[in-house]
PDB file of C-alpha atoms in Angstrom:
ATOM      1  CA  MET A 792      41.610  49.101 147.379  1.00 96.00           C
ATOM      2  CA  LEU A 793      42.975  46.647 146.194  1.00 98.00           C
ATOM      3  CA  ASN A 794      46.952  47.219 145.227  1.00 98.00           C
ATOM      4  CA  ILE A 795      48.443  44.311 142.775  1.00 98.00           C
ATOM      5  CA  PRO A 796      52.293  45.635 141.946  1.00 98.00           C
ATOM      6  CA  HIS A 797      53.977  42.165 140.912  1.00 98.00           C
ATOM      7  CA  ALA A 798      51.786  40.035 138.580  1.00 98.00           C
ATOM      8  CA  SER A 799      52.835  41.240 134.963  1.00 98.00           C
ATOM      9  CA  VAL A 800      55.635  40.540 133.417  1.00 97.00           C
ATOM     10  CA  GLY A 801      55.908  43.623 130.974  1.00 96.00           C
ATOM     11  CA  GLY A 802      59.294  45.346 129.974  1.00 95.00           C
ATOM     12  CA  LEU A 803      60.469  42.415 130.091  1.00 93.00           C
ATOM     13  CA  GLY A 804      61.748  42.658 126.876  1.00 87.00           C
ATOM     14  CA  ILE A 805      63.376  45.708 126.715  1.00 86.00           C
ATOM     15  CA  SER A 806      64.965  45.708 130.392  1.00 89.00           C
ATOM     16  CA  ARG A 807      68.917  45.017 128.957  1.00 94.00           C
ATOM     17  CA  TRP A 808      69.761  42.003 131.755  1.00 97.00           C
ATOM     18  CA  ASP A 809      72.962  40.518 130.659  1.00 96.00           C
ATOM     19  CA  ASP A 810      71.178  37.178 131.209  1.00 96.00           C
ATOM     20  CA  ILE A 811      68.301  35.865 129.438  1.00 95.00           C
ATOM     21  CA  GLU A 812      68.037  32.752 131.128  1.00 96.00           C
ATOM     22  CA  GLY A 813      69.269  33.725 134.887  1.00 97.00           C
ATOM     23  CA  LEU A 814      66.291  36.750 134.059  1.00 97.00           C
ATOM     24  CA  GLN A 815      64.354  33.965 133.497  1.00 97.00           C
ATOM     25  CA  SER A 816      64.690  31.605 137.044  1.00 97.00           C
ATOM     26  CA  GLU A 817      64.136  35.255 138.505  1.00 98.00           C
ATOM     27  CA  VAL A 818      61.514  36.766 136.475  1.00 98.00           C
ATOM     28  CA  ARG A 819      59.692  32.368 137.684  1.00 97.00           C
ATOM     29  CA  ARG A 820      60.811  33.159 141.187  1.00 98.00           C
ATOM     30  CA  TRP A 821      59.876  36.533 142.404  1.00 98.00           C
ATOM     31  CA  THR A 822      56.066  37.367 139.608  1.00 98.00           C
ATOM     32  CA  ASP A 823      53.552  37.277 141.931  1.00 98.00           C
ATOM     33  CA  TRP A 824      51.676  34.901 139.368  1.00 98.00           C
ATOM     34  CA  TYR A 825      48.111  35.557 138.953  1.00 98.00           C
ATOM     35  CA  THR A 826      47.392  37.594 141.675  1.00 98.00           C
ATOM     36  CA  ASP A 827      45.590  39.738 139.442  1.00 97.00           C
ATOM     37  CA  LEU A 828      42.979  37.314 139.065  1.00 96.00           C
ATOM     38  CA  LEU A 829      42.880  35.953 143.029  1.00 97.00           C
ATOM     39  CA  PHE A 830      42.935  39.237 144.379  1.00 98.00           C
ATOM     40  CA  ILE A 831      40.515  41.386 142.304  1.00 97.00           C
ATOM     41  CA  PRO A 832      36.736  40.589 142.562  1.00 95.00           C
ATOM     42  CA  ASP A 833      34.002  39.716 139.896  1.00 92.00           C
ATOM     43  CA  LYS A 834      31.867  41.724 142.138  1.00 89.00           C
ATOM     44  CA  ARG A 835      34.255  45.237 142.835  1.00 90.00           C
ATOM     45  CA  GLU A 836      30.954  47.739 143.903  1.00 91.00           C
ATOM     46  CA  GLY A 837      33.052  49.171 146.786  1.00 91.00           C
ATOM     47  CA  ILE A 838      36.248  48.473 145.881  1.00 95.00           C
ATOM     48  CA  GLN A 839      38.592  50.230 143.678  1.00 96.00           C
ATOM     49  CA  ILE A 840      42.123  48.663 142.346  1.00 97.00           C
ATOM     50  CA  MET A 841      45.722  49.074 140.966  1.00 97.00           C
ATOM     51  CA  THR A 842      48.391  46.293 138.872  1.00 98.00           C
ATOM     52  CA  SER A 843      51.277  47.736 136.983  1.00 98.00           C
ATOM     53  CA  ASP A 844      51.799  47.396 133.657  1.00 97.00           C
ATOM     54  CA  TYR A 845      55.528  46.275 134.014  1.00 97.00           C
ATOM     55  CA  SER A 846      57.584  43.718 135.135  1.00 98.00           C
ATOM     56  CA  ARG A 847      59.898  44.381 138.912  1.00 97.00           C
ATOM     57  CA  PHE A 848      62.342  43.434 136.945  1.00 98.00           C
ATOM     58  CA  ALA A 849      61.439  46.826 134.935  1.00 97.00           C
ATOM     59  CA  VAL A 850      60.269  49.167 137.298  1.00 97.00           C
ATOM     60  CA  ASP A 851      59.497  47.997 141.287  1.00 98.00           C
ATOM     61  CA  VAL A 852      56.685  50.222 141.455  1.00 97.00           C
ATOM     62  CA  GLU A 853      56.498  50.058 145.876  1.00 95.00           C
ATOM     63  CA  ARG A 854      59.958  50.685 145.589  1.00 94.00           C
ATOM     64  CA  LEU A 855      60.910  53.818 147.206  1.00 90.00           C
ATOM     65  CA  VAL A 856      62.805  56.876 145.787  1.00 89.00           C
ATOM     66  CA  ASN A 857      66.070  56.486 147.539  1.00 86.00           C
ATOM     67  CA  ASP A 858      64.819  53.014 149.475  1.00 88.00           C
ATOM     68  CA  PRO A 859      67.790  51.387 151.293  1.00 90.00           C
ATOM     69  CA  LEU A 860      67.693  48.268 149.008  1.00 93.00           C
ATOM     70  CA  GLU A 861      68.906  51.141 145.938  1.00 93.00           C
ATOM     71  CA  ALA A 862      72.559  50.722 147.538  1.00 92.00           C
ATOM     72  CA  LYS A 863      72.391  46.710 146.535  1.00 94.00           C
ATOM     73  CA  GLY A 864      71.001  48.650 142.496  1.00 95.00           C
ATOM     74  CA  GLN A 865      66.789  46.895 143.580  1.00 96.00           C
ATOM     75  CA  GLY A 866      65.611  50.717 144.516  1.00 96.00           C
ATOM     76  CA  VAL A 867      62.965  51.250 141.786  1.00 97.00           C
ATOM     77  CA  VAL A 868      64.740  50.410 138.567  1.00 97.00           C
ATOM     78  CA  TYR A 869      66.500  46.772 139.291  1.00 97.00           C
ATOM     79  CA  LYS A 870      70.113  47.264 138.297  1.00 96.00           C
ATOM     80  CA  LYS A 871      71.526  44.030 139.392  1.00 97.00           C
ATOM     81  CA  PHE A 872      70.008  40.663 141.151  1.00 97.00           C
ATOM     82  CA  ASN A 873      71.870  37.933 142.416  1.00 96.00           C
ATOM     83  CA  GLY A 874      74.609  38.452 140.190  1.00 96.00           C
ATOM     84  CA  LEU A 875      72.310  39.574 136.847  1.00 97.00           C
ATOM     85  CA  HIS A 876      73.340  42.996 135.620  1.00 97.00           C
ATOM     86  CA  ARG A 877      71.505  45.797 133.607  1.00 96.00           C
ATOM     87  CA  THR A 878      72.644  48.705 131.558  1.00 95.00           C
ATOM     88  CA  PHE A 879      70.154  51.335 130.058  1.00 94.00           C
ATOM     89  CA  GLU A 880      70.050  53.100 126.576  1.00 93.00           C
ATOM     90  CA  GLY A 881      68.670  56.837 126.199  1.00 92.00           C
ATOM     91  CA  LYS A 882      66.763  57.835 128.386  1.00 94.00           C
ATOM     92  CA  GLU A 883      65.517  54.384 129.212  1.00 94.00           C
ATOM     93  CA  GLU A 884      65.879  54.794 132.986  1.00 95.00           C
ATOM     94  CA  ILE A 885      64.145  58.265 133.226  1.00 96.00           C
ATOM     95  CA  GLU A 886      60.951  56.730 131.909  1.00 96.00           C
ATOM     96  CA  MET A 887      61.314  53.938 133.925  1.00 96.00           C
ATOM     97  CA  PHE A 888      61.109  56.393 137.017  1.00 96.00           C
ATOM     98  CA  ARG A 889      58.386  58.818 135.301  1.00 97.00           C
ATOM     99  CA  TYR A 890      56.377  55.540 135.653  1.00 98.00           C
ATOM    100  CA  HIS A 891      56.644  54.961 139.625  1.00 98.00           C
ATOM    101  CA  ALA A 892      55.909  58.971 140.001  1.00 97.00           C
ATOM    102  CA  GLN A 893      52.829  58.294 137.713  1.00 98.00           C
ATOM    103  CA  TYR A 894      51.685  54.842 139.712  1.00 98.00           C
ATOM    104  CA  MET A 895      52.205  56.636 143.340  1.00 97.00           C
ATOM    105  CA  ARG A 896      50.689  59.306 142.339  1.00 97.00           C
ATOM    106  CA  SER A 897      47.583  57.694 141.177  1.00 97.00           C
ATOM    107  CA  LEU A 898      47.698  55.223 144.227  1.00 97.00           C
ATOM    108  CA  ARG A 899      47.156  58.343 145.963  1.00 97.00           C
ATOM    109  CA  MET A 900      44.899  59.653 144.118  1.00 96.00           C
ATOM    110  CA  MET A 901      42.697  56.766 144.776  1.00 96.00           C
ATOM    111  CA  LEU A 902      43.024  57.211 148.555  1.00 97.00           C
ATOM    112  CA  ASP A 903      40.747  59.239 151.149  1.00 95.00           C
ATOM    113  CA  GLU A 904      40.328  58.978 154.368  1.00 95.00           C
ATOM    114  CA  HIS A 905      38.294  55.740 154.612  1.00 93.00           C
ATOM    115  CA  SER A 906      40.023  53.688 152.911  1.00 95.00           C
ATOM    116  CA  LEU A 907      42.103  50.137 153.684  1.00 96.00           C
ATOM    117  CA  LEU A 908      44.133  49.607 151.316  1.00 98.00           C
ATOM    118  CA  ILE A 909      45.336  46.114 150.455  1.00 98.00           C
ATOM    119  CA  ASP A 910      48.228  45.107 149.551  1.00 98.00           C
ATOM    120  CA  CYS A 911      48.363  41.424 147.558  1.00 98.00           C
ATOM    121  CA  HIS A 912      51.368  39.278 146.876  1.00 98.00           C
ATOM    122  CA  SER A 913      52.167  36.171 147.276  1.00 98.00           C
ATOM    123  CA  PHE A 914      55.775  34.594 147.717  1.00 98.00           C
ATOM    124  CA  PRO A 915      57.843  31.326 146.781  1.00 98.00           C
ATOM    125  CA  SER A 916      57.028  28.070 149.240  1.00 98.00           C
ATOM    126  CA  ASP A 917      60.988  27.633 150.232  1.00 98.00           C
ATOM    127  CA  ILE A 918      60.301  30.537 152.325  1.00 98.00           C
ATOM    128  CA  SER A 919      58.440  29.793 154.572  1.00 98.00           C
ATOM    129  CA  ALA A 920      56.109  27.212 155.471  1.00 96.00           C
ATOM    130  CA  VAL A 921      52.634  29.148 156.385  1.00 98.00           C
ATOM    131  CA  ASP A 922      49.927  29.911 153.902  1.00 98.00           C
ATOM    132  CA  ILE A 923      48.975  33.140 154.540  1.00 98.00           C
ATOM    133  CA  CYS A 924      51.246  36.016 156.243  1.00 98.00           C
ATOM    134  CA  ILE A 925      49.405  39.212 156.973  1.00 98.00           C
ATOM    135  CA  GLY A 926      51.870  42.423 157.428  1.00 98.00           C
ATOM    136  CA  TYR A 927      51.097  46.337 158.647  1.00 98.00           C
ATOM    137  CA  ASN A 928      53.443  48.190 159.611  1.00 97.00           C
ATOM    138  CA  GLU A 929      53.409  50.272 163.537  1.00 97.00           C
ATOM    139  CA  ASP A 930      52.654  53.677 163.051  1.00 97.00           C
ATOM    140  CA  TRP A 931      49.572  55.966 161.725  1.00 97.00           C
ATOM    141  CA  SER A 932      48.652  53.064 159.088  1.00 98.00           C
ATOM    142  CA  ARG A 933      48.074  50.115 161.326  1.00 97.00           C
ATOM    143  CA  PRO A 934      44.161  48.543 161.370  1.00 96.00           C
ATOM    144  CA  SER A 935      42.931  48.337 164.363  1.00 95.00           C
ATOM    145  CA  ASP A 936      43.201  45.128 166.567  1.00 96.00           C
ATOM    146  CA  PHE A 937      39.770  43.721 165.053  1.00 95.00           C
ATOM    147  CA  VAL A 938      39.909  44.245 161.970  1.00 96.00           C
ATOM    148  CA  ILE A 939      43.993  42.260 162.343  1.00 97.00           C
ATOM    149  CA  GLU A 940      41.677  39.461 164.287  1.00 96.00           C
ATOM    150  CA  LEU A 941      38.746  38.984 161.785  1.00 96.00           C
ATOM    151  CA  VAL A 942      41.155  38.998 158.434  1.00 97.00           C
ATOM    152  CA  LYS A 943      42.867  35.911 161.168  1.00 97.00           C
ATOM    153  CA  THR A 944      39.631  34.544 161.256  1.00 97.00           C
ATOM    154  CA  VAL A 945      38.985  34.592 158.556  1.00 97.00           C
ATOM    155  CA  PHE A 946      41.740  32.582 156.826  1.00 98.00           C
ATOM    156  CA  GLY A 947      41.959  30.589 159.335  1.00 98.00           C
ATOM    157  CA  ASN A 948      38.363  29.655 159.605  1.00 97.00           C
ATOM    158  CA  ASN A 949      38.712  28.061 156.178  1.00 97.00           C
ATOM    159  CA  GLY A 950      41.763  26.349 156.769  1.00 97.00           C
ATOM    160  CA  TYR A 951      44.976  28.135 156.452  1.00 98.00           C
ATOM    161  CA  GLN A 952      48.376  28.958 158.162  1.00 98.00           C
ATOM    162  CA  VAL A 953      48.568  32.663 159.062  1.00 98.00           C
ATOM    163  CA  THR A 954      51.270  34.454 160.292  1.00 98.00           C
ATOM    164  CA  CYS A 955      51.606  38.545 161.087  1.00 98.00           C
ATOM    165  CA  ASN A 956      54.792  40.173 159.946  1.00 98.00           C
ATOM    166  CA  ALA A 957      56.339  36.744 159.405  1.00 97.00           C
ATOM    167  CA  PRO A 958      58.018  36.180 157.018  1.00 97.00           C
ATOM    168  CA  TYR A 959      57.486  39.644 155.899  1.00 96.00           C
ATOM    169  CA  THR A 960      56.431  42.558 157.420  1.00 95.00           C
ATOM    170  CA  ASN A 961      55.571  45.643 156.959  1.00 95.00           C
ATOM    171  CA  ALA A 962      52.896  47.222 154.560  1.00 97.00           C
ATOM    172  CA  ILE A 963      52.777  49.651 151.111  1.00 96.00           C
ATOM    173  CA  ALA A 964      51.446  53.631 152.416  1.00 96.00           C
ATOM    174  CA  PRO A 965      52.193  56.166 150.418  1.00 95.00           C
ATOM    175  CA  GLU A 966      52.110  59.695 152.633  1.00 94.00           C
ATOM    176  CA  THR A 967      48.837  61.549 152.165  1.00 96.00           C
ATOM    177  CA  GLY A 968      47.353  64.140 153.894  1.00 93.00           C
ATOM    178  CA  PHE A 969      45.748  62.352 155.675  1.00 97.00           C
ATOM    179  CA  THR A 970      45.711  59.579 157.303  1.00 97.00           C
ATOM    180  CA  TYR A 971      44.113  55.515 156.396  1.00 97.00           C
ATOM    181  CA  ASN A 972      44.462  51.970 156.978  1.00 97.00           C
ATOM    182  CA  SER A 973      47.363  49.870 155.397  1.00 98.00           C
ATOM    183  CA  LEU A 974      47.319  45.324 155.219  1.00 97.00           C
ATOM    184  CA  LYS A 975      49.083  43.686 153.304  1.00 98.00           C
ATOM    185  CA  ILE A 976      48.191  39.643 152.814  1.00 98.00           C
ATOM    186  CA  GLU A 977      51.569  37.179 150.954  1.00 98.00           C
ATOM    187  CA  VAL A 978      49.564  34.518 150.101  1.00 98.00           C
ATOM    188  CA  ASN A 979      53.000  31.300 149.581  1.00 98.00           C
ATOM    189  CA  LYS A 980      52.737  30.012 145.267  1.00 98.00           C
ATOM    190  CA  ARG A 981      52.150  26.404 146.418  1.00 98.00           C
ATOM    191  CA  VAL A 982      48.073  27.461 147.849  1.00 98.00           C
ATOM    192  CA  TYR A 983      47.008  27.962 144.400  1.00 98.00           C
ATOM    193  CA  LEU A 984      49.821  27.456 142.160  1.00 98.00           C
ATOM    194  CA  ASN A 985      52.290  24.780 140.199  1.00 98.00           C
ATOM    195  CA  GLU A 986      55.359  25.982 140.772  1.00 98.00           C
ATOM    196  CA  GLN A 987      57.712  24.221 138.327  1.00 97.00           C
ATOM    197  CA  THR A 988      55.043  24.012 135.678  1.00 97.00           C
ATOM    198  CA  LEU A 989      53.446  27.614 136.869  1.00 98.00           C
ATOM    199  CA  GLU A 990      49.736  26.202 136.418  1.00 97.00           C
ATOM    200  CA  ILE A 991      47.166  27.395 138.479  1.00 97.00           C
ATOM    201  CA  THR A 992      45.565  24.936 140.826  1.00 98.00           C
ATOM    202  CA  ARG A 993      42.357  23.878 142.135  1.00 97.00           C
ATOM    203  CA  GLY A 994      43.634  25.202 145.540  1.00 98.00           C
ATOM    204  CA  ALA A 995      43.312  28.821 143.431  1.00 98.00           C
ATOM    205  CA  VAL A 996      39.117  28.385 143.616  1.00 97.00           C
ATOM    206  CA  GLN A 997      39.384  28.135 147.371  1.00 97.00           C
ATOM    207  CA  LEU A 998      41.280  30.829 147.567  1.00 98.00           C
ATOM    208  CA  ARG A 999      39.628  33.371 145.477  1.00 97.00           C
ATOM    209  CA  LYS A1000      36.022  32.137 147.915  1.00 97.00           C
ATOM    210  CA  CYS A1001      38.067  33.168 150.794  1.00 97.00           C
ATOM    211  CA  LEU A1002      38.655  36.493 149.813  1.00 97.00           C
ATOM    212  CA  GLY A1003      35.325  37.038 148.417  1.00 96.00           C
ATOM    213  CA  THR A1004      34.650  36.393 151.796  1.00 96.00           C
ATOM    214  CA  LEU A1005      37.228  38.810 153.407  1.00 97.00           C
ATOM    215  CA  TYR A1006      35.520  41.664 151.194  1.00 96.00           C
ATOM    216  CA  ASN A1007      32.650  41.073 152.567  1.00 94.00           C
ATOM    217  CA  LEU A1008      33.074  41.205 155.916  1.00 94.00           C
ATOM    218  CA  MET A1009      35.265  44.379 155.349  1.00 93.00           C
ATOM    219  CA  LEU A1010      32.620  46.180 153.476  1.00 92.00           C
ATOM    220  CA  ASN A1011      29.726  46.223 155.633  1.00 89.00           C
ATOM    221  CA  TYR A1012      32.245  46.420 158.224  1.00 85.00           C
ATOM    222  CA  TRP A1013      33.701  49.819 156.685  1.00 82.00           C
ATOM    223  CA  GLU A1014      29.536  50.771 156.147  1.00 75.00           C
ATOM    224  CA  GLU A1015      28.774  50.768 159.652  1.00 70.00           C
ATOM    225  CA  LEU A1016      32.129  52.970 160.614  1.00 62.00           C
TER     226      LEU A1016
END
């Protein structure tokens, strides 16, 4: 199952931030540009997909309700971000919380005890020199060592520099009545994107091929379990 939460810029027109230019700068930096195109394969058999219609600056579907970042104004619905401030009218905030609840409910309904949930992201190149960061939780949702090594090997064999839980840790793992595996893949934007123009580069083709190889191996492995 592919979860792609931060690829959209939807909802920005009604998000009511106080500094439009400042917001545009943060959106350029923190949107996971084209991750829907990169991670979603042409052949989807055996793969379920969840994407958000909204920008993280409208509603962040990956935040927890009562998330610790709520204290900084960056909970489910951001109210502050790097000096920017946001206001609401009417039921706008409530509607965003409803969307968040609907998203998480839909995500849970797609999962079962045989699922591998892959959390799909990208990060700005000035965060780290690594190409691919693999993140996972040290709890019931942690994939086996074999699966983690398989992901590392596929990316490594394709020439990418890979790390685990650095610079990002953990992976989304909504509570259900059963256990399943969850893994995050963070891609350095420079691998596939011109960060100044936001134009996709030739590196995206190689990355899609690499992800296709990974999915095929994963599907074969899961079928044998």
